[in-house]
Short mmCIF file of C-alpha atoms and ligand atoms in Angstrom, two decimals:
data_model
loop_
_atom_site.label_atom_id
_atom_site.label_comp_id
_atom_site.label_asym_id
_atom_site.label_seq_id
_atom_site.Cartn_x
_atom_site.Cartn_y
_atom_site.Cartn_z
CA UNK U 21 141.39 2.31 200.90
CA UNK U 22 139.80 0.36 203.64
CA UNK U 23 141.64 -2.14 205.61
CA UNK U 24 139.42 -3.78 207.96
CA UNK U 25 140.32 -5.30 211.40
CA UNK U 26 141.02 -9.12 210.28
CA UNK U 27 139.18 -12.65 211.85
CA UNK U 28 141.98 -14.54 211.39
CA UNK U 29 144.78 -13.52 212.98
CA UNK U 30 147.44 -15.42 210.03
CA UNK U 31 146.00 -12.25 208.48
CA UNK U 32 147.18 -9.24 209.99
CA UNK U 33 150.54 -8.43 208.47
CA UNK U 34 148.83 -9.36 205.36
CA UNK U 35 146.43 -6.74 205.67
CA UNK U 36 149.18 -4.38 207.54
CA UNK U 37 151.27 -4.80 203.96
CA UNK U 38 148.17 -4.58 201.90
CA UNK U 39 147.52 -1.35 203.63
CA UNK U 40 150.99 0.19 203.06
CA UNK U 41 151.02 -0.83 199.30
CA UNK U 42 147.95 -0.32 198.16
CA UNK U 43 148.56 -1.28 193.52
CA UNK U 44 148.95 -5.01 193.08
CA UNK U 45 149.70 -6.74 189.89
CA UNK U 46 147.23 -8.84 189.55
CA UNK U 47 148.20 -11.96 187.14
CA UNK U 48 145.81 -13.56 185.05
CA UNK U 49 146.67 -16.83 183.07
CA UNK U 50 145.10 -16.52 179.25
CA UNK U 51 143.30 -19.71 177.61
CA UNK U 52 146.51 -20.50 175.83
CA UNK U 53 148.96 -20.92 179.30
CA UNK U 54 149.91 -16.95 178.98
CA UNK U 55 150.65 -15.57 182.34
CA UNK U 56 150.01 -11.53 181.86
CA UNK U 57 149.77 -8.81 184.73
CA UNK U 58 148.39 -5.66 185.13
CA UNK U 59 148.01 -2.90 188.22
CA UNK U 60 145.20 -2.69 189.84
CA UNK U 61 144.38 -0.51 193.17
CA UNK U 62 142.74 -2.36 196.09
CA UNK U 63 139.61 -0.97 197.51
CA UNK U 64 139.06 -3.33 200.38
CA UNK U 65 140.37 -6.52 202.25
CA UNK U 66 137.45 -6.94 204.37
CA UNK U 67 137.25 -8.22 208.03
CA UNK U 68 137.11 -12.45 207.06
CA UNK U 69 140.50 -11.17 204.41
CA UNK U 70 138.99 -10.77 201.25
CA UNK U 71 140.44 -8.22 198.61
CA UNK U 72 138.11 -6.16 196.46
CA UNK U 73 138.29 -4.48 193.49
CA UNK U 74 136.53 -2.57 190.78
CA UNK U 75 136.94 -3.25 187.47
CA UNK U 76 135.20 -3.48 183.48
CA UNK U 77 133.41 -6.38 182.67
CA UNK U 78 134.21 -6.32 179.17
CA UNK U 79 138.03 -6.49 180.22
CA UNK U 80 140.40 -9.50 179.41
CA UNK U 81 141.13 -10.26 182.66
CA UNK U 82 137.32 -10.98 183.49
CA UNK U 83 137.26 -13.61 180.81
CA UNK U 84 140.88 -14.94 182.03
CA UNK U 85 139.85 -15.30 185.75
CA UNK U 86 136.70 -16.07 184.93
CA UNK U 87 138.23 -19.67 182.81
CA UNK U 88 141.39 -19.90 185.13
CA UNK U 89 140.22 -18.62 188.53
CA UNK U 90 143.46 -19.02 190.45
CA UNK U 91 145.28 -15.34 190.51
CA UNK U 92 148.33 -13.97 192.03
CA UNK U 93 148.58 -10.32 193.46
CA UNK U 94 151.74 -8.82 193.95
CA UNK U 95 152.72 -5.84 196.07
CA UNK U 96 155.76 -3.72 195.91
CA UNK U 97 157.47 -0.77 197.94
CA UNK U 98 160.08 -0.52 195.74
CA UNK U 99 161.90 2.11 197.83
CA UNK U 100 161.71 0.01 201.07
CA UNK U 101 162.16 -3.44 199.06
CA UNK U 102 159.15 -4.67 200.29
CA UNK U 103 157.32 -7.27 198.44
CA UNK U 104 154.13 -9.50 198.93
CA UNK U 105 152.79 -12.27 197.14
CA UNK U 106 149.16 -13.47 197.45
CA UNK U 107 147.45 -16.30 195.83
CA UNK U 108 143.93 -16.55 195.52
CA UNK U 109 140.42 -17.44 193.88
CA UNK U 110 139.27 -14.78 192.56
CA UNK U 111 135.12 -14.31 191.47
CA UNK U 112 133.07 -11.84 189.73
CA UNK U 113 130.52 -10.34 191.61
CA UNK U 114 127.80 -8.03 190.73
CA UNK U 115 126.16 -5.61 193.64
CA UNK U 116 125.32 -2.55 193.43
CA UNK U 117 125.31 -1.99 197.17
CA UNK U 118 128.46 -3.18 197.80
CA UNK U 119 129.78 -1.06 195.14
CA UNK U 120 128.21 2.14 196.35
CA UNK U 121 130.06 1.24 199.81
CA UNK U 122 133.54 0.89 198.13
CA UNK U 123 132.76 3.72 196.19
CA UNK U 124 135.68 6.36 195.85
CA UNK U 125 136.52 9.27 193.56
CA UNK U 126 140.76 8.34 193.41
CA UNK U 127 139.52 5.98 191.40
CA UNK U 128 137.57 7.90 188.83
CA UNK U 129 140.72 7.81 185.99
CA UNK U 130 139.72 4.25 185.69
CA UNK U 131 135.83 4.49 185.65
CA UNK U 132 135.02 7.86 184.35
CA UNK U 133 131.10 7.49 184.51
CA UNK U 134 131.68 5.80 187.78
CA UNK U 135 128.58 4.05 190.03
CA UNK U 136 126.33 4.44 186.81
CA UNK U 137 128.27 2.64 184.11
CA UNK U 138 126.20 -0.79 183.22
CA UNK U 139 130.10 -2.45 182.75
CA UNK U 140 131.25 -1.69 186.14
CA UNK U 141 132.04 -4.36 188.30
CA UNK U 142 133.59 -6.16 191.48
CA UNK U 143 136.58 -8.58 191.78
CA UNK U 144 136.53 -10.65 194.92
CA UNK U 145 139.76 -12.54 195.90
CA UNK U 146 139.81 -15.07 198.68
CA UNK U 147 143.23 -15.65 199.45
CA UNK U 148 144.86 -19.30 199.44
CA UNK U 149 148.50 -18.61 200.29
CA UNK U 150 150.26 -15.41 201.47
CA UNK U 151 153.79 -14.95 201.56
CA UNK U 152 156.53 -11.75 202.19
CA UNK U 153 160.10 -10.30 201.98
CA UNK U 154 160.73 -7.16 203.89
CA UNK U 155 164.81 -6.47 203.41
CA UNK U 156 167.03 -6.95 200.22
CA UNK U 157 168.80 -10.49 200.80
CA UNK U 158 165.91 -11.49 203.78
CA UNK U 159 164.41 -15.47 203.58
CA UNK U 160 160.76 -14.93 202.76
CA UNK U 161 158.36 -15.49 205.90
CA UNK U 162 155.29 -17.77 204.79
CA UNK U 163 152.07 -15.94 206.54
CA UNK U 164 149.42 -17.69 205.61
CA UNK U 165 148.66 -20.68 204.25
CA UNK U 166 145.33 -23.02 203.56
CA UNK C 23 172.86 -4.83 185.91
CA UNK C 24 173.52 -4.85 182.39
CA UNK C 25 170.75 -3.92 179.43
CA UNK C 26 172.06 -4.10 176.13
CA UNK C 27 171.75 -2.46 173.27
CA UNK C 28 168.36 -4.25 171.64
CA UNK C 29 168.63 -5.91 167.64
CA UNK C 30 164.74 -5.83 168.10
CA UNK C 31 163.26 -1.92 167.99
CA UNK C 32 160.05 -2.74 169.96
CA UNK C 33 162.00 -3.80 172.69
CA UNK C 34 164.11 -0.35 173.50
CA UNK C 35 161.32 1.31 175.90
CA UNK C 36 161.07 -2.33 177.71
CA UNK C 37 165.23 -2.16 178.23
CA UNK C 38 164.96 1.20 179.32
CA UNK C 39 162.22 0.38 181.65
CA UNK C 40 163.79 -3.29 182.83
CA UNK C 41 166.79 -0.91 183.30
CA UNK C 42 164.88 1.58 185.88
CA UNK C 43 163.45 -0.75 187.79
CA UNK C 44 165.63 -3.77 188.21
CA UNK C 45 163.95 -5.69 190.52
CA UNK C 46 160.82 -8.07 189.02
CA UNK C 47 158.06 -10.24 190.63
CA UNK C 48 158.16 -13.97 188.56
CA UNK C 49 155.04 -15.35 188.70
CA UNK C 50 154.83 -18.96 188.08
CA UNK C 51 152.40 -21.72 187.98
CA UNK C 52 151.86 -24.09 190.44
CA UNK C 53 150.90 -28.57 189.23
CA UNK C 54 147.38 -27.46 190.69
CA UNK C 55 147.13 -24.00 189.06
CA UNK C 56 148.14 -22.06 192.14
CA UNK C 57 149.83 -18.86 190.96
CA UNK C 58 152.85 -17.76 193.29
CA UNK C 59 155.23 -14.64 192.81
CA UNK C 60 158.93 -13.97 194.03
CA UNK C 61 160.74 -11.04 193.85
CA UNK C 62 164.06 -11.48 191.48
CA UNK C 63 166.84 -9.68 190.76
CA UNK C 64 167.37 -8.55 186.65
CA UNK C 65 171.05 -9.58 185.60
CA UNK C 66 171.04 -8.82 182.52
CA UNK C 67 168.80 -8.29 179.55
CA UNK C 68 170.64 -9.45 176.50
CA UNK C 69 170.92 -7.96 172.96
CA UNK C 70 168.25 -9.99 171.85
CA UNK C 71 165.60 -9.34 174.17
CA UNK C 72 166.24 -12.71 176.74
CA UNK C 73 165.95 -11.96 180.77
CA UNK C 74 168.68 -13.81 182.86
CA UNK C 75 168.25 -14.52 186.86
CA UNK C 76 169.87 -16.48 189.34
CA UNK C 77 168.30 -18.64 191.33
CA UNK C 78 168.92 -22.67 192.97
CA UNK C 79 167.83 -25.10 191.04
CA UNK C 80 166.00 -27.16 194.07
CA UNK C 81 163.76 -23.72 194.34
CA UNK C 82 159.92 -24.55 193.91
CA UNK C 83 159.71 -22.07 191.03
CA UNK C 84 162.39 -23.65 188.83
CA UNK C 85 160.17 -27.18 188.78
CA UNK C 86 156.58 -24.94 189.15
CA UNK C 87 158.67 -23.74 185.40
CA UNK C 88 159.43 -26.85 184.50
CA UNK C 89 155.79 -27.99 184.45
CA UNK C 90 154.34 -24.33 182.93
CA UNK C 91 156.83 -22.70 181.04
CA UNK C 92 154.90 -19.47 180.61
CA UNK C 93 155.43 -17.13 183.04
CA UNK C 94 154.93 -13.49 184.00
CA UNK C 95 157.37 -10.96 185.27
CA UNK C 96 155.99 -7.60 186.85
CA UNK C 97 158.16 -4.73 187.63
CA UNK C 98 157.09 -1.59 189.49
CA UNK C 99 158.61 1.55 190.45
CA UNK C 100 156.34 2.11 193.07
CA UNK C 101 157.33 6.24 193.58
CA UNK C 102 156.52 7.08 190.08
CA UNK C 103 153.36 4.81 189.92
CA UNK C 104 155.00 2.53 186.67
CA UNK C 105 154.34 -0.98 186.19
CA UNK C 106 155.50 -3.32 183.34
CA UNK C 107 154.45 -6.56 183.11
CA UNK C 108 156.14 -9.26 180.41
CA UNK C 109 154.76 -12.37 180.07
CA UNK C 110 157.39 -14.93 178.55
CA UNK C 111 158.49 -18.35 178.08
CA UNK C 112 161.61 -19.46 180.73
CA UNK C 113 164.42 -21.86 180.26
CA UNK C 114 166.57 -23.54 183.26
CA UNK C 115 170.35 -23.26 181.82
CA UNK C 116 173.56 -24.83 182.87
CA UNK C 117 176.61 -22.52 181.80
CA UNK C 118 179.43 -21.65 183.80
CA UNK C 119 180.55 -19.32 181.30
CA UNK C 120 177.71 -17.20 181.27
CA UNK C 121 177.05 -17.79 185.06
CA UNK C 122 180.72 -16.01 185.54
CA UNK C 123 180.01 -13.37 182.86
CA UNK C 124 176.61 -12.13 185.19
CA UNK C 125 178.15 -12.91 188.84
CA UNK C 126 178.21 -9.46 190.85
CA UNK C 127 179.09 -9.53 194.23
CA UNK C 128 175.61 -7.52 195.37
CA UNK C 129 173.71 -10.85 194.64
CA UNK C 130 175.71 -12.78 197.47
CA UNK C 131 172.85 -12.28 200.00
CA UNK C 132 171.14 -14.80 198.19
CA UNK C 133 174.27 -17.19 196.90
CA UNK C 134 176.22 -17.45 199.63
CA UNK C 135 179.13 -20.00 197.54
CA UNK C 136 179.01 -18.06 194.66
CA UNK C 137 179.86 -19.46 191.88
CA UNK C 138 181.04 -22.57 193.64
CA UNK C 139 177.76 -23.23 194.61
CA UNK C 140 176.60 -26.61 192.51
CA UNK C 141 173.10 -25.77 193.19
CA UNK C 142 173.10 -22.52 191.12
CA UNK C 143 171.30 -21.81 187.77
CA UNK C 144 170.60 -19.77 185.64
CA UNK C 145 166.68 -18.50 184.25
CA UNK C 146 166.55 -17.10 180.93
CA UNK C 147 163.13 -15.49 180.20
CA UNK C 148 162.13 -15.00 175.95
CA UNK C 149 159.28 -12.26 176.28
CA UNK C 150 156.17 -13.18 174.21
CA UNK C 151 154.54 -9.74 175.28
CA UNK C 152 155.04 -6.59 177.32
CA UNK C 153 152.94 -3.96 178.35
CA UNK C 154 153.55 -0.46 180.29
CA UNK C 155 151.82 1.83 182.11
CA UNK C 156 153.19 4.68 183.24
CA UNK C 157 150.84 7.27 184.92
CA UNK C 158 148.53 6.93 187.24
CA UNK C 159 145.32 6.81 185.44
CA UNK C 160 147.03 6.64 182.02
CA UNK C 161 146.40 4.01 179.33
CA UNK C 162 147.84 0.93 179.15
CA UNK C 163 150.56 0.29 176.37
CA UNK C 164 151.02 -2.51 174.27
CA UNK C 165 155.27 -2.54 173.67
CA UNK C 166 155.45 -5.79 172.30
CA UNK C 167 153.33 -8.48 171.06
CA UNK C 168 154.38 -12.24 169.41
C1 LIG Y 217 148.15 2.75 189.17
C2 LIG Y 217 147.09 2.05 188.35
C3 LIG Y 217 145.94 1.56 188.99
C4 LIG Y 217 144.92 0.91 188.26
N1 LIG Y 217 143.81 0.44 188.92
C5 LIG Y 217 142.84 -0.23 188.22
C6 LIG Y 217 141.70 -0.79 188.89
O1 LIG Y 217 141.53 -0.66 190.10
N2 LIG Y 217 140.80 -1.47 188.13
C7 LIG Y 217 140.95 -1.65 186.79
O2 LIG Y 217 140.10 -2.31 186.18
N3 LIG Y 217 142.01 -1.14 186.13
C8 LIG Y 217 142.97 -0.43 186.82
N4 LIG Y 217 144.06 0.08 186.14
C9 LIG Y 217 144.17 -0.19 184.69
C10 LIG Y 217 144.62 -1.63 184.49
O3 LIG Y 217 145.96 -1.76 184.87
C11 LIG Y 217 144.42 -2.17 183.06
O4 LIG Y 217 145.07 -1.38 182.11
C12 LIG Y 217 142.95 -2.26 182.66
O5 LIG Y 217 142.15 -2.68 183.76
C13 LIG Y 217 142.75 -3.24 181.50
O6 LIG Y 217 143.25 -4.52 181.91
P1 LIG Y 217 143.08 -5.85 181.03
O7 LIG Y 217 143.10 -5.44 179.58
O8 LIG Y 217 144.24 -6.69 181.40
O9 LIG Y 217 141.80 -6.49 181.43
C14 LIG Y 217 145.07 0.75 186.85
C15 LIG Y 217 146.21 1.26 186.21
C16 LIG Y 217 147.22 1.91 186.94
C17 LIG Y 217 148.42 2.47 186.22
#
């Protein structure tokens, strides 16, 4: 995974967490209110902070985010009781160069024709609020916030 | 924590895995759509299937549920690469009775007066769905569907 040197400095223990975690649950809502989550492993948050990832077009949460574009990500260390909520627009974005540059074979299980299959494609999140809790029983520290 | 034994068959793997991993992000809904998480700890999952959680009942989340009542919980066990996610319908409810029948001293970081505390509630979750995975890579499983 690449974690790029951040713009905005509000960002940097985002991206310090992102880096350590790697899977978010990404939460989707569903046309009728349904909230539903799934993991999802984060190839990029990019120097301006946004979070890419690859994923099927055909998939349920393309058509969720795609009528509800407000998601959350959530990362977990379960063993250190870290956690890190992220909310964000997220948008669907077809390019072929950009996916050749996030390109990676760990992710193969997922995408088993990988570059070539006509369904692949990118998830973009901009984030809109960041926050974290980093001990059992800590407050949570708001990082970043628009 | 305590996970009963479930009346409903389809919901034994989700108790065993609630069980494991204790500790869930809630994601709730914003009044503008924003989509925030929280870690929470799992009390108890009842004999019929309902999630129960502490929390204050001038948090954000318990009027962002209020507003939405769907909402998602995601658990991880970050080590062994599982994720559930259950996407239910939460209720705010007063009881004493069943606020002493949960209270365990290893949630005082959070509630400092205890039980005394007249700004403590409880959350009772009714899953609507549930899906596992449990491998990197593996397939995602459908446990339970309304
Ligand atoms: C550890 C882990 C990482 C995953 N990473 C991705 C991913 O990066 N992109 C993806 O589309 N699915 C990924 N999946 C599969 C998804 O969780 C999900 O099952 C699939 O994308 C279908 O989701 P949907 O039906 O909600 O649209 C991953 C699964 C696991 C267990």
């Amino acid at each position: 995974m690449d974690v790029q040197q951040q713009d905005n400095e509000d960002l940097v223990k985002v991206a310090e967490l992102v880096k350590e975690m790697k899977f978010a649950m990404l939460t989707t809502e569903e046309m009728d209110g349904t909230l539903r989550s799934r993991p999802m492993s984060t190839m990029q948050m990019d120097s301006e902070g946004h979070l890419w990832f690859f994923t099927a077009m055909s998939s349920p949460k393309v058509a969720e985010a795609e009528q509800h574009r407000q998601v959350n990500l959530s990362y977990a260390r379960t063993d250190k009781q870290d956690y890190l909520s992220i909310s964000g627009k997220v948008e669907v974005v077809h390019d072929k160069q950009k996916m050749q540059e996030l390109w990676t074979p760990w992710i193969k299980p997922w995408f088993r024709d990988g570059l070539d299959d006509p369904d692949l494609v990118l998830l973009k999140v901009t984030i809109t609020e960041a926050e974290y809790w980093d001990a059992p029983g800590s407050a949570m520290v708001r990082l970043y916030g628009l």
